[in-house]
Short mmCIF file of C-alpha atoms and ligand atoms in Angstrom, two decimals:
data_model
loop_
_atom_site.label_atom_id
_atom_site.label_comp_id
_atom_site.label_asym_id
_atom_site.label_seq_id
_atom_site.Cartn_x
_atom_site.Cartn_y
_atom_site.Cartn_z
CA UNK A 1 70.07 97.52 165.17
CA UNK A 2 70.17 95.00 162.03
CA UNK A 3 73.33 93.93 160.07
CA UNK A 4 74.13 95.57 157.20
CA UNK A 5 74.58 92.90 155.41
CA UNK A 6 70.50 91.86 153.59
CA UNK A 7 69.37 89.04 155.83
CA UNK A 8 68.07 85.38 154.77
CA UNK A 9 64.92 85.49 156.03
CA UNK A 10 61.29 83.90 155.17
CA UNK A 11 60.45 85.88 151.82
CA UNK A 12 57.94 84.58 149.58
CA UNK A 13 57.83 86.71 147.12
CA UNK A 14 59.01 83.96 144.45
CA UNK A 15 56.78 81.70 142.89
CA UNK A 16 58.86 78.12 144.24
CA UNK A 17 58.15 78.79 148.08
CA UNK A 18 54.98 77.02 147.86
CA UNK A 19 54.76 74.50 144.44
CA UNK A 20 51.15 73.60 145.26
CA UNK A 21 49.64 76.75 144.28
CA UNK A 22 52.38 77.45 141.67
CA UNK A 23 50.89 75.16 140.12
CA UNK A 24 47.57 76.24 140.71
CA UNK A 25 47.87 80.47 139.64
CA UNK A 26 49.36 79.05 135.83
CA UNK A 27 45.99 76.65 135.09
CA UNK A 28 44.09 80.21 135.60
CA UNK A 29 45.96 82.18 133.52
CA UNK A 30 44.35 79.67 130.99
CA UNK A 31 40.77 79.87 132.51
CA UNK A 32 40.71 83.32 133.45
CA UNK A 33 41.17 84.83 130.81
CA UNK A 34 41.94 89.21 130.33
CA UNK A 35 38.56 90.90 130.72
CA UNK A 36 39.28 93.89 128.33
CA UNK A 37 40.65 93.05 124.44
CA UNK A 38 43.92 94.12 123.34
CA UNK A 39 47.95 94.36 124.35
CA UNK A 40 50.60 96.13 124.70
CA UNK A 41 50.59 97.96 121.48
CA UNK A 42 46.93 99.96 123.06
CA UNK A 43 48.70 101.41 124.76
CA UNK A 44 51.30 102.35 122.91
CA UNK A 45 49.14 103.57 120.85
CA UNK A 46 47.24 106.49 123.22
CA UNK A 47 50.95 106.92 124.76
CA UNK A 48 51.44 108.30 120.76
CA UNK A 49 48.41 110.45 121.09
CA UNK A 50 49.43 111.81 124.42
CA UNK A 51 52.55 112.92 122.86
CA UNK A 52 51.85 114.05 119.89
CA UNK A 53 48.50 116.38 121.55
CA UNK A 54 51.18 117.60 124.60
CA UNK A 55 52.63 120.72 124.95
CA UNK A 56 56.93 120.42 126.24
CA UNK A 57 58.52 120.60 129.33
CA UNK A 58 58.73 123.80 130.21
CA UNK A 59 60.98 126.32 128.16
CA UNK A 60 64.95 128.43 129.20
CA UNK A 61 63.79 132.21 129.94
CA UNK A 62 66.10 134.95 127.96
CA UNK A 63 68.36 136.04 130.62
CA UNK A 64 67.48 138.81 132.57
CA UNK A 65 70.03 141.78 131.67
CA UNK A 66 70.40 141.54 128.05
CA UNK A 67 73.65 142.15 127.27
CA UNK A 68 73.68 138.31 128.50
CA UNK A 69 75.62 135.90 126.65
CA UNK A 70 72.83 133.66 127.08
CA UNK A 71 70.78 135.21 124.53
CA UNK A 72 73.18 134.17 122.21
CA UNK A 73 73.09 135.88 119.06
CA UNK A 74 71.88 136.53 116.37
CA UNK A 75 72.03 132.98 114.59
CA UNK A 76 69.55 130.39 115.45
CA UNK A 77 72.39 128.24 115.62
CA UNK A 78 74.15 130.22 117.99
CA UNK A 79 70.67 130.91 119.92
CA UNK A 80 70.11 127.26 119.70
CA UNK A 81 73.70 126.52 121.74
CA UNK A 82 73.26 128.83 124.28
CA UNK A 83 69.81 128.10 124.38
CA UNK A 84 71.00 124.44 125.54
CA UNK A 85 74.40 125.54 127.39
CA UNK A 86 71.68 127.27 130.07
CA UNK A 87 69.48 124.03 129.98
CA UNK A 88 72.56 121.97 130.55
CA UNK A 89 73.56 124.30 133.55
CA UNK A 90 69.98 124.44 135.32
CA UNK A 91 70.65 120.51 135.44
CA UNK A 92 73.98 120.79 137.16
CA UNK A 93 72.69 123.26 139.90
CA UNK A 94 70.05 121.27 140.55
CA UNK A 95 71.80 118.11 140.51
CA UNK A 96 74.73 119.21 142.93
CA UNK A 97 72.25 120.43 144.83
CA UNK A 98 70.52 117.07 145.43
CA UNK A 99 74.08 115.49 145.32
CA UNK A 100 74.56 117.91 149.09
CA UNK A 101 71.12 116.62 150.13
CA UNK A 102 71.92 113.10 149.40
CA UNK A 103 75.79 113.56 151.36
CA UNK A 104 73.66 114.89 154.45
CA UNK A 105 70.74 112.03 153.70
CA UNK A 106 74.09 109.55 153.38
CA UNK A 107 75.28 110.84 156.81
CA UNK A 108 72.34 110.46 159.13
CA UNK A 109 72.07 106.41 157.21
CA UNK A 110 76.57 106.96 158.95
CA UNK A 111 75.38 107.77 161.87
CA UNK A 112 73.30 104.78 162.36
CA UNK A 113 75.72 102.11 161.23
CA UNK A 114 78.94 103.71 162.18
CA UNK A 115 79.47 100.46 164.99
CA UNK A 116 80.02 98.26 161.60
CA UNK A 117 81.91 100.66 159.44
CA UNK A 118 85.15 101.10 160.34
CA UNK A 119 87.00 101.23 155.93
CA UNK A 120 83.99 104.60 155.52
CA UNK A 121 85.91 107.22 156.76
CA UNK A 122 82.89 110.25 158.52
CA UNK A 123 85.45 113.77 157.84
CA UNK A 124 85.78 112.09 153.33
CA UNK A 125 81.61 112.06 153.48
CA UNK A 126 81.47 115.04 154.90
CA UNK A 127 84.28 116.76 152.27
CA UNK A 128 82.45 115.28 149.36
CA UNK A 129 78.56 117.31 151.09
CA UNK A 130 80.63 120.16 151.06
CA UNK A 131 82.74 120.18 147.59
CA UNK A 132 78.96 118.85 146.08
CA UNK A 133 77.27 122.61 147.97
CA UNK A 134 80.49 124.08 146.26
CA UNK A 135 79.94 123.09 142.72
CA UNK A 136 76.77 124.31 142.90
CA UNK A 137 78.13 127.55 144.42
CA UNK A 138 79.65 127.67 141.31
CA UNK A 139 77.21 127.06 138.99
CA UNK A 140 75.81 129.96 140.57
CA UNK A 141 78.21 132.41 140.01
CA UNK A 142 77.91 130.51 136.28
CA UNK A 143 74.74 131.77 135.20
CA UNK A 144 74.43 134.20 136.67
CA UNK A 145 78.07 135.95 134.73
CA UNK A 146 76.01 135.20 131.75
CA UNK A 147 73.08 137.47 132.36
CA UNK A 148 71.44 134.28 133.72
CA UNK A 149 68.07 133.95 136.66
CA UNK A 150 70.65 130.95 139.00
CA UNK A 151 66.05 130.36 140.00
CA UNK A 152 65.20 129.25 136.88
CA UNK A 153 64.02 125.78 136.73
CA UNK A 154 65.32 125.29 133.33
CA UNK A 155 63.47 121.60 131.45
CA UNK A 156 66.51 119.33 132.73
CA UNK A 157 65.96 120.59 135.35
CA UNK A 158 63.12 119.58 136.45
CA UNK A 159 63.31 116.51 134.40
CA UNK A 160 67.13 115.62 136.70
CA UNK A 161 64.53 116.27 139.97
CA UNK A 162 61.65 113.88 138.89
CA UNK A 163 65.21 111.01 137.57
CA UNK A 164 66.35 111.49 141.63
CA UNK A 165 63.10 111.35 143.40
CA UNK A 166 63.79 107.27 144.07
CA UNK A 167 68.19 107.89 145.14
CA UNK A 168 66.25 110.41 148.04
CA UNK A 169 63.79 108.21 148.30
CA UNK A 170 66.27 104.98 148.90
CA UNK A 171 68.73 106.62 151.76
CA UNK A 172 65.38 108.63 153.53
CA UNK A 173 64.06 104.56 153.22
CA UNK A 174 64.67 104.09 156.99
CA UNK A 175 65.10 99.98 156.49
CA UNK A 176 67.93 100.72 153.95
CA UNK A 177 71.41 99.59 155.50
CA UNK A 178 74.66 102.86 154.89
CA UNK A 179 75.48 100.14 151.86
CA UNK A 180 72.39 100.57 150.53
CA UNK A 181 72.31 103.85 150.62
CA UNK A 182 75.55 104.14 149.02
CA UNK A 183 74.46 102.14 145.32
CA UNK A 184 71.88 104.54 145.59
CA UNK A 185 74.94 107.64 145.82
CA UNK A 186 77.02 105.06 143.58
CA UNK A 187 74.23 106.55 140.43
CA UNK A 188 74.33 109.80 141.01
CA UNK A 189 78.51 110.35 141.10
CA UNK A 190 78.23 108.38 137.70
CA UNK A 191 75.23 111.03 137.01
CA UNK A 192 77.76 113.27 138.42
CA UNK A 193 81.30 113.06 136.23
CA UNK A 194 79.16 112.25 133.34
CA UNK A 195 76.79 115.88 133.95
CA UNK A 196 80.46 117.92 134.10
CA UNK A 197 81.42 116.15 130.49
CA UNK A 198 78.54 117.20 129.10
CA UNK A 199 79.15 120.37 129.86
CA UNK A 200 82.91 121.58 129.50
CA UNK A 201 82.15 120.64 126.06
CA UNK A 202 79.49 122.61 125.54
CA UNK A 203 81.33 126.03 127.16
CA UNK A 204 84.03 125.96 124.75
CA UNK A 205 81.66 125.34 122.24
CA UNK A 206 80.13 128.73 123.07
CA UNK A 207 84.02 129.82 123.91
CA UNK A 208 83.80 130.26 127.13
CA UNK A 209 87.22 128.49 128.12
CA UNK A 210 86.99 129.95 131.88
CA UNK A 211 84.08 128.05 132.15
CA UNK A 212 85.15 124.90 130.87
CA UNK A 213 88.56 124.91 132.71
CA UNK A 214 86.13 125.59 136.22
CA UNK A 215 84.10 122.92 135.48
CA UNK A 216 87.43 121.07 135.00
CA UNK A 217 88.14 121.37 138.12
CA UNK A 218 84.69 120.40 139.60
CA UNK A 219 84.70 117.01 136.65
CA UNK A 220 88.34 115.66 138.26
CA UNK A 221 86.97 116.84 142.03
CA UNK A 222 84.07 114.50 140.92
CA UNK A 223 86.07 111.99 139.78
CA UNK A 224 87.59 111.13 143.12
CA UNK A 225 84.18 111.40 144.80
CA UNK A 226 83.24 108.51 142.86
CA UNK A 227 86.76 106.83 143.18
CA UNK A 228 86.02 106.96 146.77
CA UNK A 229 81.84 105.52 146.96
CA UNK A 230 83.57 102.55 144.75
CA UNK A 231 85.93 101.65 146.72
CA UNK A 232 83.69 101.97 150.21
CA UNK A 233 81.33 99.71 148.03
CA UNK A 234 83.96 97.04 147.41
CA UNK A 235 85.13 96.70 151.11
CA UNK A 236 81.74 96.24 152.13
CA UNK A 237 80.60 94.22 150.57
CA UNK A 238 83.83 92.25 150.35
CA UNK A 239 83.06 92.49 154.60
CA UNK A 240 78.99 91.21 153.70
CA UNK A 241 80.24 87.79 152.18
CA UNK A 242 83.21 87.21 154.90
CA UNK A 243 80.32 87.27 157.44
CA UNK A 244 78.05 85.66 155.32
CA UNK A 245 81.07 82.22 154.47
FE1 LIG B 301 79.90 114.58 143.37
#
């Protein structure tokens, strides 16, 4: 098993690894010119054309139940607000589900590096994993109570799934250490705390005080997740610098 520490070894990615080739490379930039004309503004122009012609990234469906609160009122502003709320509920649901899976992957990494992780508690990691799953259930119940369908992939849920792909890649890459994996978890937890904040504000604005209170207790749990992850990272990095010095 490799150490937690990023090892010092042969890394040839930097230019200074080969001064002679570096000179050749730099002189080549003066003689080998781009084979086609244009610069970054050309790419921007093409992207702008695509943006102008593109469809939106999915939509938020009206709730199945005709009496659903998510349907909003008759006025446009209330409808837009309830649409945004439904979109963000779907986002949080997707992210908490992913969060559970991220922690499952972290547990596998923990077991692989267990002997070096005296400062990290597996019981606490499992507790956080369970709370992510619990939050998923809270959201499912909230969406159902508003007449929505929790199986819907909303546009914001779709986006958050794309965003978190990189996190899962880091966690399941067999080469990454526990510490490197934990950094990906930190990104997820930072997003968690802010995500609940948005949802609490939207719930209050829509007059769903009971949901806002439920979401607040989820947010409190998320803040303790962030504290645990940050502390582990500090301890692990301190341990690594001791090894290096
Ligand atoms: Fe969390």
